[in-house]
PDB file of N, CA and C in Angstrom:
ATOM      1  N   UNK C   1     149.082 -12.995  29.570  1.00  0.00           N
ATOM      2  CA  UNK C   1     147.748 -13.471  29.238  1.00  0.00           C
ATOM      3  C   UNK C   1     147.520 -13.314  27.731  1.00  0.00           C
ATOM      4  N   UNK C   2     146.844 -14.137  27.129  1.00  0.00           N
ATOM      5  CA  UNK C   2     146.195 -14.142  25.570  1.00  0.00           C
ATOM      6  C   UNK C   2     145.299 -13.006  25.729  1.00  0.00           C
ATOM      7  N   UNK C   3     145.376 -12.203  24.185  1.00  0.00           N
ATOM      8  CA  UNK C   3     144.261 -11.401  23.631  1.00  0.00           C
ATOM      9  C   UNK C   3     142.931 -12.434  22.866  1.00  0.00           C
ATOM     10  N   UNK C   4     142.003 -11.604  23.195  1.00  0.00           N
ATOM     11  CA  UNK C   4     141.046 -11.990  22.509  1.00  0.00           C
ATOM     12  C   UNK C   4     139.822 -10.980  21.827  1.00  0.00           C
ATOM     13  N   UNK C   5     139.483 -11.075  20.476  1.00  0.00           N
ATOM     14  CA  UNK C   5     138.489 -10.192  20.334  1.00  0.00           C
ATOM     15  C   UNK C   5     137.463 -10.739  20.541  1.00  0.00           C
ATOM     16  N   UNK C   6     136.692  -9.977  21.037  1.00  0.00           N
ATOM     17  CA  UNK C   6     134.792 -10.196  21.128  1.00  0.00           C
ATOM     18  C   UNK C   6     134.180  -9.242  20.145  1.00  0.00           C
ATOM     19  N   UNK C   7     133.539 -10.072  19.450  1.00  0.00           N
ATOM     20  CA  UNK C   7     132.601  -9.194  18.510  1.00  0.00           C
ATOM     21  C   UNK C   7     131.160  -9.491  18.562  1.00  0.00           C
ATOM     22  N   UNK C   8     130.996  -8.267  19.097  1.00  0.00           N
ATOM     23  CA  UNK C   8     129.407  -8.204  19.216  1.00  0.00           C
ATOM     24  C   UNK C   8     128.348  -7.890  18.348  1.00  0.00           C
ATOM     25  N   UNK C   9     127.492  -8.663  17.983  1.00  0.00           N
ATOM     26  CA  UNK C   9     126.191  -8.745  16.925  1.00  0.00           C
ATOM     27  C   UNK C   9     125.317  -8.609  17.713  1.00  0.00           C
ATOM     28  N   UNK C  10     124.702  -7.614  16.994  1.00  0.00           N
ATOM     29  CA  UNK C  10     122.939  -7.352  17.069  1.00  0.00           C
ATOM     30  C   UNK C  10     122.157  -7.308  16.264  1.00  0.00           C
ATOM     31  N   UNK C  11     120.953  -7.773  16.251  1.00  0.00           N
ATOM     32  CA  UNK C  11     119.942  -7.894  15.251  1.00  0.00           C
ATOM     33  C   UNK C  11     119.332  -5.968  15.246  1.00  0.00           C
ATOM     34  N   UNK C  12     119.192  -5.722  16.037  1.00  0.00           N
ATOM     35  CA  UNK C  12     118.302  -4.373  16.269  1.00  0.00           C
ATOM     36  C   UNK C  12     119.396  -3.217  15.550  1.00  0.00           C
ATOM     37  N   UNK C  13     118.813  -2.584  14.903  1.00  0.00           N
ATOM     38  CA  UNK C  13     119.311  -0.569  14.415  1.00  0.00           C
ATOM     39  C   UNK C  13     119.325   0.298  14.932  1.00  0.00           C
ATOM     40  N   UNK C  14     118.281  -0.107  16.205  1.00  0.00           N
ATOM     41  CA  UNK C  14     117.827   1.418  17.172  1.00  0.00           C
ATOM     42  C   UNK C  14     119.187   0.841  18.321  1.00  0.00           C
ATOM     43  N   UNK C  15     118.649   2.475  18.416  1.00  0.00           N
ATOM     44  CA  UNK C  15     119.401   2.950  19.551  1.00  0.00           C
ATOM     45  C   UNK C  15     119.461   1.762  20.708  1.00  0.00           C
ATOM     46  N   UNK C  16     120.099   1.980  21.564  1.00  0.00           N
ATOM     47  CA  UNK C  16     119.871   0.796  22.596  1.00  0.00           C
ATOM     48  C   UNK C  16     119.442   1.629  23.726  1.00  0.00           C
ATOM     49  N   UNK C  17     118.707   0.859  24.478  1.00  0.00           N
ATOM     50  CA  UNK C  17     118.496   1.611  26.083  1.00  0.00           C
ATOM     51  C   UNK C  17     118.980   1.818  26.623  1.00  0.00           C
ATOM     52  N   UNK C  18     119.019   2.827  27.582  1.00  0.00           N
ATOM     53  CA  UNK C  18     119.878   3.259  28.833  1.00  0.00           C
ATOM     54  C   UNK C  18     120.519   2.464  29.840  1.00  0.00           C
ATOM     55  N   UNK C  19     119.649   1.790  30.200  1.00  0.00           N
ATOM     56  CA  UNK C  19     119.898   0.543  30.975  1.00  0.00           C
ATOM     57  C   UNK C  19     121.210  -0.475  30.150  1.00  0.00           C
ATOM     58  N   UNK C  20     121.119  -0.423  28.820  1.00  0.00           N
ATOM     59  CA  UNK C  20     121.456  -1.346  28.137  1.00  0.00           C
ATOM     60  C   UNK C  20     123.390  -0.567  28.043  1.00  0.00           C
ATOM     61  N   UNK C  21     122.735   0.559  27.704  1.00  0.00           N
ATOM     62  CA  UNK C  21     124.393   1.942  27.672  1.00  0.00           C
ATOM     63  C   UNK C  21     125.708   1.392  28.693  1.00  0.00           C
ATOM     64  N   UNK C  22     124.391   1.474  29.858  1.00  0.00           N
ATOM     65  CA  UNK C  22     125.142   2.024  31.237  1.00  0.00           C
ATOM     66  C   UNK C  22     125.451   0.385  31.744  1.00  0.00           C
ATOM     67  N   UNK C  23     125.313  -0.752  31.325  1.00  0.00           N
ATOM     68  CA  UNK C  23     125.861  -1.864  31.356  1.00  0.00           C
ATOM     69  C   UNK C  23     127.266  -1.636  31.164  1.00  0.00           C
ATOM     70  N   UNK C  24     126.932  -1.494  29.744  1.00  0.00           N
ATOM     71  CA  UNK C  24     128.627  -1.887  28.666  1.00  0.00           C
ATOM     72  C   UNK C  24     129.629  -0.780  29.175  1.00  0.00           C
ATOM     73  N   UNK C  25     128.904   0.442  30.337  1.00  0.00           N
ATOM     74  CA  UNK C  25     129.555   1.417  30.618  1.00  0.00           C
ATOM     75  C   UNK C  25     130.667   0.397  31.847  1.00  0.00           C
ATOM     76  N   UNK C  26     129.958  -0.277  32.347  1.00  0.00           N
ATOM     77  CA  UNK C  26     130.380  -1.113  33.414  1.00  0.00           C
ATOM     78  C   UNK C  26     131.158  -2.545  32.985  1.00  0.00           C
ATOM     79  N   UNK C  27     131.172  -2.601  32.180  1.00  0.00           N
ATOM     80  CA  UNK C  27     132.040  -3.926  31.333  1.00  0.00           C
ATOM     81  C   UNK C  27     133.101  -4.080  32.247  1.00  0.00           C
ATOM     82  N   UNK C  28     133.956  -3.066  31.591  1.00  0.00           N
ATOM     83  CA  UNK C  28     135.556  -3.352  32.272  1.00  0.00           C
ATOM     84  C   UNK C  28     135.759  -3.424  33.663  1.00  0.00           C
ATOM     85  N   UNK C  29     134.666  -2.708  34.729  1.00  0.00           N
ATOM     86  CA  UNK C  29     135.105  -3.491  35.867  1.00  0.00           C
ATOM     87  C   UNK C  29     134.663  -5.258  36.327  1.00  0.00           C
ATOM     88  N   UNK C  30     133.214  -4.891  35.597  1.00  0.00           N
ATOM     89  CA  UNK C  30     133.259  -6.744  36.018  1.00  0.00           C
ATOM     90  C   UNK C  30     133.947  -8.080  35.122  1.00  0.00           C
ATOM     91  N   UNK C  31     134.675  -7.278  34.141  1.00  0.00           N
ATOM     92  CA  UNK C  31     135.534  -8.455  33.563  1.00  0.00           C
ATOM     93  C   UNK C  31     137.097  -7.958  34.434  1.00  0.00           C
ATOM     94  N   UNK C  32     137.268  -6.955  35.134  1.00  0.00           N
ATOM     95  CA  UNK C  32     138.422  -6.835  35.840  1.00  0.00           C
ATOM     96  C   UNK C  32     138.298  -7.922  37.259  1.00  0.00           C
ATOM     97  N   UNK C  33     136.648  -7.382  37.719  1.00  0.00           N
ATOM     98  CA  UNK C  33     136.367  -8.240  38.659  1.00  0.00           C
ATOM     99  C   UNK C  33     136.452 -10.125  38.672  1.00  0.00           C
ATOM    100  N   UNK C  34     136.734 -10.443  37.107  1.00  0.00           N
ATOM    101  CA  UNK C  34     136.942 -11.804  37.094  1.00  0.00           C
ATOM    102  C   UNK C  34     137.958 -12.351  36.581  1.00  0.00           C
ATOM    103  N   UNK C  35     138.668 -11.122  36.518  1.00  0.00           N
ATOM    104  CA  UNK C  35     140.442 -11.235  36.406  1.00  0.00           C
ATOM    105  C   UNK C  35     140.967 -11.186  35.053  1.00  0.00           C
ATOM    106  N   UNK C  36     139.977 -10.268  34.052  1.00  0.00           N
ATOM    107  CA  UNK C  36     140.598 -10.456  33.054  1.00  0.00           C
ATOM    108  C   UNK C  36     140.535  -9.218  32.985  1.00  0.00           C
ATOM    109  N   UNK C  37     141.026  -8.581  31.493  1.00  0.00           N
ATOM    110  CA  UNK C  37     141.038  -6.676  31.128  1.00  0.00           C
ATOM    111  C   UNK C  37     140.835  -6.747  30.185  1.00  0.00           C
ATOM    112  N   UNK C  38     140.069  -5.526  29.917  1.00  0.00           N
ATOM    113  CA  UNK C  38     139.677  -4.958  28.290  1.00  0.00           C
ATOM    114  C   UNK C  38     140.837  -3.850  27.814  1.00  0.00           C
ATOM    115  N   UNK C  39     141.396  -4.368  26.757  1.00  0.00           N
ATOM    116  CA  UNK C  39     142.582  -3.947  26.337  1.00  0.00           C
ATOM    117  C   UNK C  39     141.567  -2.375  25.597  1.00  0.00           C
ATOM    118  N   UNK C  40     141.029  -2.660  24.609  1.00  0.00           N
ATOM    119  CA  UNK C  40     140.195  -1.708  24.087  1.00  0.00           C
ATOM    120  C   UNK C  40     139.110  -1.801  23.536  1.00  0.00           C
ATOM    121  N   UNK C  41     138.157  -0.837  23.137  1.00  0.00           N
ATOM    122  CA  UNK C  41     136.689  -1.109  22.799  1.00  0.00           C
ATOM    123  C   UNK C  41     136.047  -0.224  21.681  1.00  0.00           C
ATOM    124  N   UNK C  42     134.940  -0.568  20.813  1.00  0.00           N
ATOM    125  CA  UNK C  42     134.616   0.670  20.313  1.00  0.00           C
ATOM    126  C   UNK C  42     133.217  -0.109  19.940  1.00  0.00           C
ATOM    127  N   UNK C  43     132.412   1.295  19.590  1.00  0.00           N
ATOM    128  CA  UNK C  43     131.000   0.496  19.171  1.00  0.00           C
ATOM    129  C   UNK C  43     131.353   0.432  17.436  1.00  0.00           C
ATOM    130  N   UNK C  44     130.288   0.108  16.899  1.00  0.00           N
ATOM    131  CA  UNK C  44     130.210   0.736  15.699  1.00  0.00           C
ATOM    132  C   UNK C  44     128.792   1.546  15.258  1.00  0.00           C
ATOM    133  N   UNK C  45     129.045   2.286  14.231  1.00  0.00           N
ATOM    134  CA  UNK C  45     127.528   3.016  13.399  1.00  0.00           C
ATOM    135  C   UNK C  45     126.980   2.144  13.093  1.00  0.00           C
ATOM    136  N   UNK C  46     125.433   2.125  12.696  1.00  0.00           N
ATOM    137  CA  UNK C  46     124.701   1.056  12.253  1.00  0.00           C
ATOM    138  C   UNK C  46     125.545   0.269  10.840  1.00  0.00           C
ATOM    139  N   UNK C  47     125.311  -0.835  10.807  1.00  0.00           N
ATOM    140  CA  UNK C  47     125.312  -1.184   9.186  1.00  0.00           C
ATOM    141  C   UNK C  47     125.299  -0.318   7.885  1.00  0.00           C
ATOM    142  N   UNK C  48     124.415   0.119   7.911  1.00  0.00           N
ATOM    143  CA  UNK C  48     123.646   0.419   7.122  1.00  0.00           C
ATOM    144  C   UNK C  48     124.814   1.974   6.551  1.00  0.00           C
ATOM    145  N   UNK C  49     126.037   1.962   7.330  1.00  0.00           N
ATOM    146  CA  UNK C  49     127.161   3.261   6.869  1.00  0.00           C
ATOM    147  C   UNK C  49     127.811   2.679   6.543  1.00  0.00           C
ATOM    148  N   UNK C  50     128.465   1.292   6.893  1.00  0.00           N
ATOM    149  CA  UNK C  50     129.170   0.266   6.153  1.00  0.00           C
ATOM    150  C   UNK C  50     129.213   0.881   4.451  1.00  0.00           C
ATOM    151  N   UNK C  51     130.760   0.725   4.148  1.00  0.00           N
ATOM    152  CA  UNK C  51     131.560   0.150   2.928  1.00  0.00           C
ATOM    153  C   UNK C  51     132.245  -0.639   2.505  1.00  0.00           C
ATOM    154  N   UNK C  52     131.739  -1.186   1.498  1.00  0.00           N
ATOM    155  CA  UNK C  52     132.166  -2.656   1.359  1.00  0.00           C
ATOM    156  C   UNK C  52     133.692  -2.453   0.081  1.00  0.00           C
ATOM    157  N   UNK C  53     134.548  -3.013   0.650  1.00  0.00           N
ATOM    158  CA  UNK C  53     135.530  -3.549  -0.859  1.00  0.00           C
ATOM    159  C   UNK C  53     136.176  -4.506  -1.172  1.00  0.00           C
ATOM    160  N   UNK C  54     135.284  -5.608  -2.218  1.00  0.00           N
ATOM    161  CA  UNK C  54     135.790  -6.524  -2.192  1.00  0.00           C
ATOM    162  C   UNK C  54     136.248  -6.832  -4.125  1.00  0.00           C
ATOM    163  N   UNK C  55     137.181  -6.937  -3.970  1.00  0.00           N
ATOM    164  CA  UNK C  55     137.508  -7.464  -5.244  1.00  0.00           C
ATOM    165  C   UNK C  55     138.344  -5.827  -5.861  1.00  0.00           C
ATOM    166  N   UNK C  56     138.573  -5.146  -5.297  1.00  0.00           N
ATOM    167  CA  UNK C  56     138.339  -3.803  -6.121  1.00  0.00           C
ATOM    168  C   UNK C  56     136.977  -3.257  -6.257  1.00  0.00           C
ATOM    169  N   UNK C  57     136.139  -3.755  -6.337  1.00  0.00           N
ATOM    170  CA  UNK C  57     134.871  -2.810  -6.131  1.00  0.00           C
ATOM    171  C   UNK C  57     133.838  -2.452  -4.639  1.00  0.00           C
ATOM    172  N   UNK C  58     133.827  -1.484  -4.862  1.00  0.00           N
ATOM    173  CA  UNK C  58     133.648  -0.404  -3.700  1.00  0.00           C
ATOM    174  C   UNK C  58     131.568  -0.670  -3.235  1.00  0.00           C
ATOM    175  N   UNK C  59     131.515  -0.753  -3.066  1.00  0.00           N
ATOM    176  CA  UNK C  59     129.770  -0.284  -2.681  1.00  0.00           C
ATOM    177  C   UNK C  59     129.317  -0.385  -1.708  1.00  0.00           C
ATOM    178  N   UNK C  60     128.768   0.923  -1.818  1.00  0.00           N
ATOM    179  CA  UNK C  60     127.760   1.376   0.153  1.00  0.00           C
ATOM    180  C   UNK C  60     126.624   0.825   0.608  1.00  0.00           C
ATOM    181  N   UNK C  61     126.840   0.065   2.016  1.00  0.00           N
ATOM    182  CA  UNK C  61     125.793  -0.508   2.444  1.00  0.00           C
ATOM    183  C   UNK C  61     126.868  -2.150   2.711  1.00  0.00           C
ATOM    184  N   UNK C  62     126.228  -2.503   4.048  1.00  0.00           N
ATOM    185  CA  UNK C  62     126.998  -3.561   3.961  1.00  0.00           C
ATOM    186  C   UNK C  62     127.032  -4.711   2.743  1.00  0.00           C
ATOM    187  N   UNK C  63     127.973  -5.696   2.776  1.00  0.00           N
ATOM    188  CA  UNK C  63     127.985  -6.435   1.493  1.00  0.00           C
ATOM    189  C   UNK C  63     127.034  -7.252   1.790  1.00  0.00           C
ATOM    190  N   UNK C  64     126.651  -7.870   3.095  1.00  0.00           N
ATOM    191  CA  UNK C  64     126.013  -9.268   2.956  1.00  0.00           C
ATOM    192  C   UNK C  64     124.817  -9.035   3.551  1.00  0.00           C
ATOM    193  N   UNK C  65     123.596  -9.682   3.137  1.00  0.00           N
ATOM    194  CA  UNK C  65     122.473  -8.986   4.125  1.00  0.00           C
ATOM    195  C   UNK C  65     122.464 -10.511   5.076  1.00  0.00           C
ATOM    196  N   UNK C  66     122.232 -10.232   6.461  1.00  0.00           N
ATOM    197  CA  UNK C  66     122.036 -10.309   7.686  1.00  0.00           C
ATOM    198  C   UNK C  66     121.339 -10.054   8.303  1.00  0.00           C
ATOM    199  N   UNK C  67     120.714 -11.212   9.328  1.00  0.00           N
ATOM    200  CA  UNK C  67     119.711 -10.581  10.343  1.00  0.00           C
ATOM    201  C   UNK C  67     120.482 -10.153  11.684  1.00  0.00           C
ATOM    202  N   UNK C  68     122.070 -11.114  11.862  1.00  0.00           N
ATOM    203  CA  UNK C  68     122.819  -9.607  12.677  1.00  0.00           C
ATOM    204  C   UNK C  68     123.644  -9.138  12.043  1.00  0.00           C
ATOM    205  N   UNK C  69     123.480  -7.904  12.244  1.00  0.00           N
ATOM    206  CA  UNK C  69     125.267  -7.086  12.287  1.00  0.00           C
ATOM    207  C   UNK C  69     126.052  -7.010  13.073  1.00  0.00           C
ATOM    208  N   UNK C  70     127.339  -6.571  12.900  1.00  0.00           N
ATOM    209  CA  UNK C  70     128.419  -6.363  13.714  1.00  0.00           C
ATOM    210  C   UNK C  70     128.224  -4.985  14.409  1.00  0.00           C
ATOM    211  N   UNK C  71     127.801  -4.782  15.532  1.00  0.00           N
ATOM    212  CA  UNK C  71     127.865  -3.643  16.454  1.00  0.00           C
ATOM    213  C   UNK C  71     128.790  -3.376  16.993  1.00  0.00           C
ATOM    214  N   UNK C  72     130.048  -3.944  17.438  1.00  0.00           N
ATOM    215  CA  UNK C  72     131.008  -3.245  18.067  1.00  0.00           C
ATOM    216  C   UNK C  72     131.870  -4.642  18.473  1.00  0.00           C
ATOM    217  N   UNK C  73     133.619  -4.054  18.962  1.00  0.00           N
ATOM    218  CA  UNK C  73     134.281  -5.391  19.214  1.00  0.00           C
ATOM    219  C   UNK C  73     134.739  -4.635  20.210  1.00  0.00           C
ATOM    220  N   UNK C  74     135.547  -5.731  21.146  1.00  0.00           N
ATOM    221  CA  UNK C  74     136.602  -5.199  22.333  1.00  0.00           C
ATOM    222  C   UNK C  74     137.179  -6.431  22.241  1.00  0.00           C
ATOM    223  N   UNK C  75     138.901  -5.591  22.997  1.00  0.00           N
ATOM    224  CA  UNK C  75     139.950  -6.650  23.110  1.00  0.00           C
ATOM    225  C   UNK C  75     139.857  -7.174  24.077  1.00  0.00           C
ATOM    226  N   UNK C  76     139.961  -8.392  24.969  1.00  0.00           N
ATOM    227  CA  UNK C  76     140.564  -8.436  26.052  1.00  0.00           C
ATOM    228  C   UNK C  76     141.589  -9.180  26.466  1.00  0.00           C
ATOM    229  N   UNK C  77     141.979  -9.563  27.921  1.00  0.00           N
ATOM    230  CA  UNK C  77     142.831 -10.095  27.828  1.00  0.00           C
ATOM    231  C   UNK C  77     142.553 -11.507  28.830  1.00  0.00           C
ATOM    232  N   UNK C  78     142.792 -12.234  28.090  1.00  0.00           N
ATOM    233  CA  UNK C  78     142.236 -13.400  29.721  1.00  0.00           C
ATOM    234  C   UNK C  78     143.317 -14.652  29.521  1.00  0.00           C
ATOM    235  N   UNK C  79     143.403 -15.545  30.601  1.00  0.00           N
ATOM    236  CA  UNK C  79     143.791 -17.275  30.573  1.00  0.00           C
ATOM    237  C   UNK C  79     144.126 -17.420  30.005  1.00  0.00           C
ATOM    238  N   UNK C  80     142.670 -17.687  29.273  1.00  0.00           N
ATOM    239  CA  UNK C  80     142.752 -19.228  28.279  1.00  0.00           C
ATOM    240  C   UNK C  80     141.412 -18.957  27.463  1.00  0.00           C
ATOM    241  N   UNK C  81     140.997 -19.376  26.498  1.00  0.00           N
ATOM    242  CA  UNK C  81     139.838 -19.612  25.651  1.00  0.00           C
ATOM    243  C   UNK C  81     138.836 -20.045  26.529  1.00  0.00           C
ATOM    244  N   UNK C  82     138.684 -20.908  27.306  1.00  0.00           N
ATOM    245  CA  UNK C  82     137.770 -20.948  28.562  1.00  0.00           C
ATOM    246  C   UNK C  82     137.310 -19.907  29.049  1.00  0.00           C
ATOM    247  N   UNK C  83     138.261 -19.181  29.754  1.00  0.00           N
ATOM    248  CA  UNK C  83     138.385 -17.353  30.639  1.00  0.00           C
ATOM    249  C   UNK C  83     137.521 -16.648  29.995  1.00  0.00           C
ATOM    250  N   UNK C  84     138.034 -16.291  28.712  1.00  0.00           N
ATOM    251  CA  UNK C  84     137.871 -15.292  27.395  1.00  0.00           C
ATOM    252  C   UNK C  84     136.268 -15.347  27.664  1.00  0.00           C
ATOM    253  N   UNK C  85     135.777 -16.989  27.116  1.00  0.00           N
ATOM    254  CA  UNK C  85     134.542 -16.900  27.182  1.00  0.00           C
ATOM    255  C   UNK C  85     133.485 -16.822  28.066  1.00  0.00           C
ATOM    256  N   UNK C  86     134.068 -16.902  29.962  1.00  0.00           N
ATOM    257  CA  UNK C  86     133.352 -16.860  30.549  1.00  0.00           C
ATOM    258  C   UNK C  86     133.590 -15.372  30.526  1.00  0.00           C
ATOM    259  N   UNK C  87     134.511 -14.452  30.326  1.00  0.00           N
ATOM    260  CA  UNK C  87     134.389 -12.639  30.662  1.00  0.00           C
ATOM    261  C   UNK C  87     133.523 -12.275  29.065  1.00  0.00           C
ATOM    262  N   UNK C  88     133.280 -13.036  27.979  1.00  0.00           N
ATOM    263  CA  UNK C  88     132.643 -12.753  26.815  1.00  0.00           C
ATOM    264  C   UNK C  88     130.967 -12.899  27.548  1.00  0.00           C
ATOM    265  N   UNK C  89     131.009 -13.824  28.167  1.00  0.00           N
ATOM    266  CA  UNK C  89     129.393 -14.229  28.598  1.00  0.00           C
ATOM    267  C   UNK C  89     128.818 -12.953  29.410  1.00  0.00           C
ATOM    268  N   UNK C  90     129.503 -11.711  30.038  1.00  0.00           N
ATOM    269  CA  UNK C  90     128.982 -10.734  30.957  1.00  0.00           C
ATOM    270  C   UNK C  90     128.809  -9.953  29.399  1.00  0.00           C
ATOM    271  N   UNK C  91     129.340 -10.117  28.566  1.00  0.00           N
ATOM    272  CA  UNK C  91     128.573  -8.376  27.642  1.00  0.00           C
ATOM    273  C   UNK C  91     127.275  -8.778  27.514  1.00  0.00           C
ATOM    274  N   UNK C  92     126.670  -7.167  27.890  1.00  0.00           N
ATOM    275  CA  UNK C  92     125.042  -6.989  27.443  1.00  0.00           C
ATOM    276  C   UNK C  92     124.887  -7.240  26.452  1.00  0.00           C
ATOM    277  N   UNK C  93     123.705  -7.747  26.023  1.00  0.00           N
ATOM    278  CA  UNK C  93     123.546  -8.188  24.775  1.00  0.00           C
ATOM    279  C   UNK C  93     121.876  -7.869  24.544  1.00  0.00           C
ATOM    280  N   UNK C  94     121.193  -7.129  23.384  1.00  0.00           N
ATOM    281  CA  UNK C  94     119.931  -7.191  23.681  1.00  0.00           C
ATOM    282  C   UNK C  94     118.808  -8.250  22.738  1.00  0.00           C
ATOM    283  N   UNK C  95     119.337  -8.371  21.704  1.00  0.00           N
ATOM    284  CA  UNK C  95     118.765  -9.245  20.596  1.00  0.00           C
ATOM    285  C   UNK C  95     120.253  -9.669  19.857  1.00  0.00           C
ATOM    286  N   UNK C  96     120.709 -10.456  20.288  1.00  0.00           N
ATOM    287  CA  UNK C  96     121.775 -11.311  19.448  1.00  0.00           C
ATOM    288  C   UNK C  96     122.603 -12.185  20.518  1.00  0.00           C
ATOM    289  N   UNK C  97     124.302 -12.067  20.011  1.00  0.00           N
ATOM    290  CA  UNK C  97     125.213 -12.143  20.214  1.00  0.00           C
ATOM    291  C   UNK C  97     126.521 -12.011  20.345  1.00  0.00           C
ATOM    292  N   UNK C  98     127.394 -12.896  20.614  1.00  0.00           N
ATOM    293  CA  UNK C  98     128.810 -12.404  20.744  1.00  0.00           C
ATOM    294  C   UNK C  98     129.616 -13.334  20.270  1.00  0.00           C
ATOM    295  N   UNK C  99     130.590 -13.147  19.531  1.00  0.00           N
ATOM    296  CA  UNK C  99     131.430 -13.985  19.029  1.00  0.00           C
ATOM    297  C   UNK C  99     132.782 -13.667  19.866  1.00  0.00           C
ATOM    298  N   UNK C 100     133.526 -14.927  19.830  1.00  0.00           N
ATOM    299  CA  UNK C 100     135.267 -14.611  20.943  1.00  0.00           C
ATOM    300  C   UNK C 100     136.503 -15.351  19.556  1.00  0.00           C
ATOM    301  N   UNK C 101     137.387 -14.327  19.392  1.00  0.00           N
ATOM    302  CA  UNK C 101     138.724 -14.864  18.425  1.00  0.00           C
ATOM    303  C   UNK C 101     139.260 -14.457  18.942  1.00  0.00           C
ATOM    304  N   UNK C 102     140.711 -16.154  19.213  1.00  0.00           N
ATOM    305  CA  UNK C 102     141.671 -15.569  19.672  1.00  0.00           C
ATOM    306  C   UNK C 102     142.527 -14.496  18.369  1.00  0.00           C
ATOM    307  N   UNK C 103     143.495 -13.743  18.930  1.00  0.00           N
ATOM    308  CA  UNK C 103     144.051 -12.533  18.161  1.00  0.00           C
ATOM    309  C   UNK C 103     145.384 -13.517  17.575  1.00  0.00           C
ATOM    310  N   UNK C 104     145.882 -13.298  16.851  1.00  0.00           N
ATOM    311  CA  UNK C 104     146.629 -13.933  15.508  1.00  0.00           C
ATOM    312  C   UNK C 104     148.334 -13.292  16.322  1.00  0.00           C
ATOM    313  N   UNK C 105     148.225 -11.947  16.641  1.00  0.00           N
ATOM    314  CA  UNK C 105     149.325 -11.884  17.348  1.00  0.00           C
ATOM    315  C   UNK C 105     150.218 -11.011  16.462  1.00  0.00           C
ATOM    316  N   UNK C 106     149.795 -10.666  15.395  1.00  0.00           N
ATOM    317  CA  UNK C 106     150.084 -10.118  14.351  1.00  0.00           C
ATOM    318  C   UNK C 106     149.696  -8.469  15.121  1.00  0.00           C
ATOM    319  N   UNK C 107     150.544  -7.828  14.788  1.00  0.00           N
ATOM    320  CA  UNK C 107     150.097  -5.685  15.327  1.00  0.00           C
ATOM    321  C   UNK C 107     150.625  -4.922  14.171  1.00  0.00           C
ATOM    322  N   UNK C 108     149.683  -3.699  14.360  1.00  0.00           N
ATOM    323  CA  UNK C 108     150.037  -3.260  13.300  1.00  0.00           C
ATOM    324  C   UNK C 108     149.632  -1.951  13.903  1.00  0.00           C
ATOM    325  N   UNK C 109     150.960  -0.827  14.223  1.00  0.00           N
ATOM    326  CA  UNK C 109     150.783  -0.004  15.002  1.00  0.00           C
ATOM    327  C   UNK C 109     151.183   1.106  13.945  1.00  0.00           C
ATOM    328  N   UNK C 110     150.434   2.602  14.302  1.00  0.00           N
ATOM    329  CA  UNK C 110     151.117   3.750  13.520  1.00  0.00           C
ATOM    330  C   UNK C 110     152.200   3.960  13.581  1.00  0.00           C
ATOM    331  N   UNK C 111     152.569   4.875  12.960  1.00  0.00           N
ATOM    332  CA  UNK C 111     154.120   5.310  12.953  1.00  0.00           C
ATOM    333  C   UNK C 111     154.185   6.469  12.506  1.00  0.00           C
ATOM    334  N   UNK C 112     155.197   7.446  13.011  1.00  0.00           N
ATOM    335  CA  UNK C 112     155.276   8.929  13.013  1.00  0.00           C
ATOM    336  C   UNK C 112     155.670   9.519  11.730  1.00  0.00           C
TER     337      UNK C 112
END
């Protein structure tokens, strides 16, 4: 099966609700339940811890202002670009969205 990242945007800073938690707690079985898998996941800190470096120069705070940010991505694994996006359509979402890229295929793993 193809990887795909989902990257999730939100407009909001606060915290999210419980209700909202204990969704994304439940992700991976109902995208298992539709035959695809979440390879891996992570949230992120608000924006607003963002470091930017572009050019050689460094500065705190994200670079671009936005009414969303990037809150968090997960891998998964599905089909087809079709799949991807119907298991992208179950993340909770409370004020925004979700973006789906397929993965380049390119890894870049540690080493001892």
């Amino acid at each position: 099966m193809a990887q795909y990242a989902v990257l999730i945007f939100e407009r909001r800073n606060s915290e999210l609700p419980p209700e909202l938690l204990e969704a994304h707690t439940r992700l991976p079985e109902r995208i298992s339940e539709h035959g695809g898998r979440i390879v891996a996941g992570m949230a992120l800190e608000a924006a607003e811890t963002a470091t930017a470096i572009r050019g050689g120069l460094v500065t705190d705070g994200p670079f671009i202002e936005t009414k969303e940010a990037l809150a968090g991505v997960f891998v998964i694994e599905a089909r087809d670009l079709d799949h991807a996006l119907a298991l992208a359509r179950l993340t909770p979402i409370l004020d925004g969205g979700v973006e789906v890229r397929p993965l380049a295929g390119l890894q870049i793993s540690e080493t001892s």
